[in-house]
Structures are given as structure tokens and as C-alpha cells.
Coordinates of C-alpha atoms in Angstrom, one line a residue:
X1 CA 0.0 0.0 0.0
X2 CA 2.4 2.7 0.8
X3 CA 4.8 1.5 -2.6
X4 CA 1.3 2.5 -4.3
X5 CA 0.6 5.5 -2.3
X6 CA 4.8 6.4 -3.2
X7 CA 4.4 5.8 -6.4
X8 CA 1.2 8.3 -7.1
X9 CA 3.0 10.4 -5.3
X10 CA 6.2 10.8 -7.3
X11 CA 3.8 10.7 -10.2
X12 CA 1.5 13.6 -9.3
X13 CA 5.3 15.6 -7.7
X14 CA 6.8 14.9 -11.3
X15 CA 3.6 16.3 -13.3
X16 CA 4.0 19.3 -10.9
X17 CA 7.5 19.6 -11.5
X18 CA 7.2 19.1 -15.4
X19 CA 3.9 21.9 -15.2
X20 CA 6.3 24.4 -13.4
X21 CA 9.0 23.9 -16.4
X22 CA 6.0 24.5 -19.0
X23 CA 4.5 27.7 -17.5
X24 CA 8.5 28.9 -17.0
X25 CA 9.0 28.4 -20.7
X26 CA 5.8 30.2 -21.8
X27 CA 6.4 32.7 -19.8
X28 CA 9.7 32.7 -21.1
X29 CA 7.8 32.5 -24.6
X30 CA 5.9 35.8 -24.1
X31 CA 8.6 37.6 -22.6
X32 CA 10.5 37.3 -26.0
X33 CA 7.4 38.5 -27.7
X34 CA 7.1 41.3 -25.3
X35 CA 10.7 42.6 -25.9
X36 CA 10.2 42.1 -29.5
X37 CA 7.2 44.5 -29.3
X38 CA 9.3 47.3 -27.1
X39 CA 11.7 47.0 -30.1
X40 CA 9.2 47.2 -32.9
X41 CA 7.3 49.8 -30.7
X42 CA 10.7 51.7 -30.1
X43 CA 12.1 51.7 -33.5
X44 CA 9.0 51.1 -36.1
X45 CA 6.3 53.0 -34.1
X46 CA 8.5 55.6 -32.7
X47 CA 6.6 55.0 -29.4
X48 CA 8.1 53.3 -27.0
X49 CA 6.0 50.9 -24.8
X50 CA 7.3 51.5 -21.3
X51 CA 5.6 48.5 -19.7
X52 CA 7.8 46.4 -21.1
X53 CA 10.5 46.2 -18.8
X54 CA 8.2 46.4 -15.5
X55 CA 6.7 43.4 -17.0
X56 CA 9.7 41.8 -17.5
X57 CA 11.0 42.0 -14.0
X58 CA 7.9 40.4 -13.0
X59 CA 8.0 37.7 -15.8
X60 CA 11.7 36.8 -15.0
X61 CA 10.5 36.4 -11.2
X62 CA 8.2 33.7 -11.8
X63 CA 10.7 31.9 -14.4
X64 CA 13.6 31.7 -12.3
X65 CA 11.1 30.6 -9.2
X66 CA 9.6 28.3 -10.8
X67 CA 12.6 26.9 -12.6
X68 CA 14.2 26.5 -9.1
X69 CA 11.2 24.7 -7.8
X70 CA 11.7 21.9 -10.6
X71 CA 15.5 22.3 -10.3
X72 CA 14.6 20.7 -6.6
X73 CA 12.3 17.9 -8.0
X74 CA 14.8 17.3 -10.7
X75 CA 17.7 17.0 -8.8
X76 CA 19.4 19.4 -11.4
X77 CA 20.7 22.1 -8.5
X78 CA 24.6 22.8 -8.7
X79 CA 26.3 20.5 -4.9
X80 CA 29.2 19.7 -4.2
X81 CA 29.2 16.1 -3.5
X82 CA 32.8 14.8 -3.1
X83 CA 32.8 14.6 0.8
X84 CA 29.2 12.8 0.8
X85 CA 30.5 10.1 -1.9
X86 CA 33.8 9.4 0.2
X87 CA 31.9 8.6 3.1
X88 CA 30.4 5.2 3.7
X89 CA 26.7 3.7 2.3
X90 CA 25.2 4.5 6.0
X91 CA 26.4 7.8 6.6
X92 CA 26.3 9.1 2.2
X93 CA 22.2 8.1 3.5
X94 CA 21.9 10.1 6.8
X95 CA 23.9 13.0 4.8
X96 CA 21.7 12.7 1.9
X97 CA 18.6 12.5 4.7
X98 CA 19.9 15.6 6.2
X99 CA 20.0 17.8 3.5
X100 CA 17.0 17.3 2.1
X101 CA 15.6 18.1 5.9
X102 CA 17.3 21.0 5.5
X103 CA 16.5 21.9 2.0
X104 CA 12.4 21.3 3.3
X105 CA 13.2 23.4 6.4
X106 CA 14.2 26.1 3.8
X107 CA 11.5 26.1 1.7
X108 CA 9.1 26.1 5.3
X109 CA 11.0 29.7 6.0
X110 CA 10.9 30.9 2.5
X111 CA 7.4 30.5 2.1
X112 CA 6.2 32.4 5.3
X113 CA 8.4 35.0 4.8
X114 CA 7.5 35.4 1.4
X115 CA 3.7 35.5 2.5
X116 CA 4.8 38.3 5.3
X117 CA 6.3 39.9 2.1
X118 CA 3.5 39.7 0.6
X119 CA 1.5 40.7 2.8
X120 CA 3.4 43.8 3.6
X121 CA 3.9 44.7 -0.1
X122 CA 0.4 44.3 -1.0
X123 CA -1.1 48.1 -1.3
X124 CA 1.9 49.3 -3.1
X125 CA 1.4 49.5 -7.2
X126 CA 4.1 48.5 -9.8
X127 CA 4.6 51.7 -12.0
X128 CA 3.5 51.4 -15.5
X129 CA 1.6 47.8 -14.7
X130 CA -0.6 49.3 -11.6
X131 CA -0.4 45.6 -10.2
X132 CA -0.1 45.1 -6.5
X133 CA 4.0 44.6 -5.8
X134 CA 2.8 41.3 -3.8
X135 CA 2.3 40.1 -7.1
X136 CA 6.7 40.2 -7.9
X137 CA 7.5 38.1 -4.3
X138 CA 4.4 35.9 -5.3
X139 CA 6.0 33.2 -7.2
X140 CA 9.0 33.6 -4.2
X141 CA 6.1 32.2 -1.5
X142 CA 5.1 29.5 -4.5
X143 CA 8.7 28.4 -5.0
X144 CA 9.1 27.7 -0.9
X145 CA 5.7 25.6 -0.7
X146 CA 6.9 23.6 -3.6
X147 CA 10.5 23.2 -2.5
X148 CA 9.5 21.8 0.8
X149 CA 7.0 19.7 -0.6
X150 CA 9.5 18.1 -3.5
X151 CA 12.2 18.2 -1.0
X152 CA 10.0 16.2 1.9
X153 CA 9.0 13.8 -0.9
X154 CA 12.3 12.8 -1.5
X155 CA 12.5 12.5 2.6
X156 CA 9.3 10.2 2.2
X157 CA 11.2 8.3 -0.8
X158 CA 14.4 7.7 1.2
X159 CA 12.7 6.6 4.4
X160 CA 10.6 4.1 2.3
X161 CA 13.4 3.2 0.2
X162 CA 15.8 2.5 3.7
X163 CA 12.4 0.4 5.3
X164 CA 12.3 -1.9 2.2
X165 CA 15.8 -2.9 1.8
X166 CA 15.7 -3.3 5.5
X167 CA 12.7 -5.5 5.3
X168 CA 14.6 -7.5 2.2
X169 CA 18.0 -7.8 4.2
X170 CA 19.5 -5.7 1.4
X171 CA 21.9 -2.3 1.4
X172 CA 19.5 1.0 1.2
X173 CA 20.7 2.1 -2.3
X174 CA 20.5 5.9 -3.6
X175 CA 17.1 7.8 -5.1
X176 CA 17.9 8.3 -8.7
X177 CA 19.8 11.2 -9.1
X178 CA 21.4 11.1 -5.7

């Protein structure tokens, strides 16, 4: 029951992951288009559309915190791993458990504060976009909730991993991308 209830589970975490990466690269997508317009607007129209780089700042917000959100699913984040590989199986595991602990316990903080940030930020306007400025440190509170949930997922994938070689009187071996 709980291999089935792990396996939805890194099913559902990996759509999430792959829906973040989609929405990055539209918004990626529509950000080219935008510049393309301030240039066509700047040098064809004579009229430069101002918006443009306000718009940008926001866009670049969500596409980095999104992309760092799937880059904790993914396993794709830049460590340093020498120390943790030179250790042995038992202790590369309670490393490995550790950081991601930490890495959850992160993403806990980030997201409160974020919402305080939001909070705070909330009757201010962007210029030129007369959006709320909760709406830049927005996708900073989404990035936290889904970096502690992808990073306690791969807690939950460890300690189920660790009490099935146990019960099969094999070594735990490492997640993929460990």
C-alpha cells in the first residue's frame, strides 16, 4: 500500500515539476514576444512601450522561481558532493537524509516570509503595470511551498526506500539522481 501511495505520489510531484517547467518556458515565450514588441514599438512605431521592462521584472520572477522549484524535484541544483561520496553507504544516507531536511526546512521559511512579504507589499502598485508589488514576491512564497514539498517527498522516498531494503535484508541504495 504505501509503494502504491509512493508511487502516485512521485507521479503527481513529477507532473507538478514538469507543469512548473511548461509555465516557466511560456512565460519565457511571451517575454521574447514582449521585448520584441518594445523594439518594434521603439524603432518602427516611434513609441516606445514603457511596460515592457516592469513586465519583465515580474515575468523573470516567476521563471527563475519556478525553474528553481523543478531544479529541486529534478535533482538538477549545482552541490558539491565529493565529501558525501567518500563517506560510507550509511552515513552518504543520513547525509543525503539531512540535506534534504534542510532543504524542506528552507523552503518552510521561504514561504512564510514570502507571504509576510506579501503581505506587507500588498497596497503598493508596480509603476506602468498598476499591479499590486505582492504580485513580484508571489511566485518567491510558491517556489518555498513547492521546495519543501518536493524536498519532503524525497525525505518520504528515502525513508521508504531505507524500510524496504531493511525488510529484504538488502543495502538502502541511492534515489535516482542522488
Amino acid at each position: 500500500m504505501t509503494r502504491k501511495i509512493c508511487g502516485w505520489l512521485s507521479t503527481a510531484l513529477n507532473g507538478l515539476s514538469g507543469l512548473c517547467i511548461f509555465v516557466g518556458s511560456c512565460l519565457m515565450a511571451f517575454m521574447l514576444a514582449a521585448f520584441g514588441w518594445l523594439v518594434f514599438g521603439r524603432y518602427v512605431l516611434n513609441n516606445t512601450p514603457t511596460w515592457v521592462e516592469q513586465l519583465s521584472l515580474v515575468l523573470i520572477c516567476y521563471i527563475v522561481f519556478l525553474g528553481a522549484a523543478a531544479g529541486v524535484r529534478e535533482n538538477t541544483h549545482l552541490k558539491v558532493s565529493f565529501i558525501c561520496q567518500a563517506m560510507p553507504a550509511k552515513v552518504q544516507w543520513v547525509l543525503r537524509l539531512a540535506v534534504d531536511l534542510a532543504v524542506c526546512a528552507f523552503g518552510v521559511v521561504m514561504f512564510f516570509a514570502c507571504l509576510e512579504l506579501m503581505a506587507f507589499g500588498w497596497d503598493t502598485k508596480l509603476p506602468m503595470l498598476q499591479v499590486p508589488e505582492s504580485v513580484r514576491t508571489l511566485p518567491v512564497a510558491i517556489c518555498g511551498a513547492l521546495i519543501c514539498l518536493f524536498a519532503a517527498a524525497r525525505v518520504l522516498g528515502r525513508l521508504e526506500r531505507k524500510e524496504a531494503s531493511e525488510d529484504a535484508g538488502i543495502a538502502p541504495r541511492s534515489g535516482i539522481g542522488d
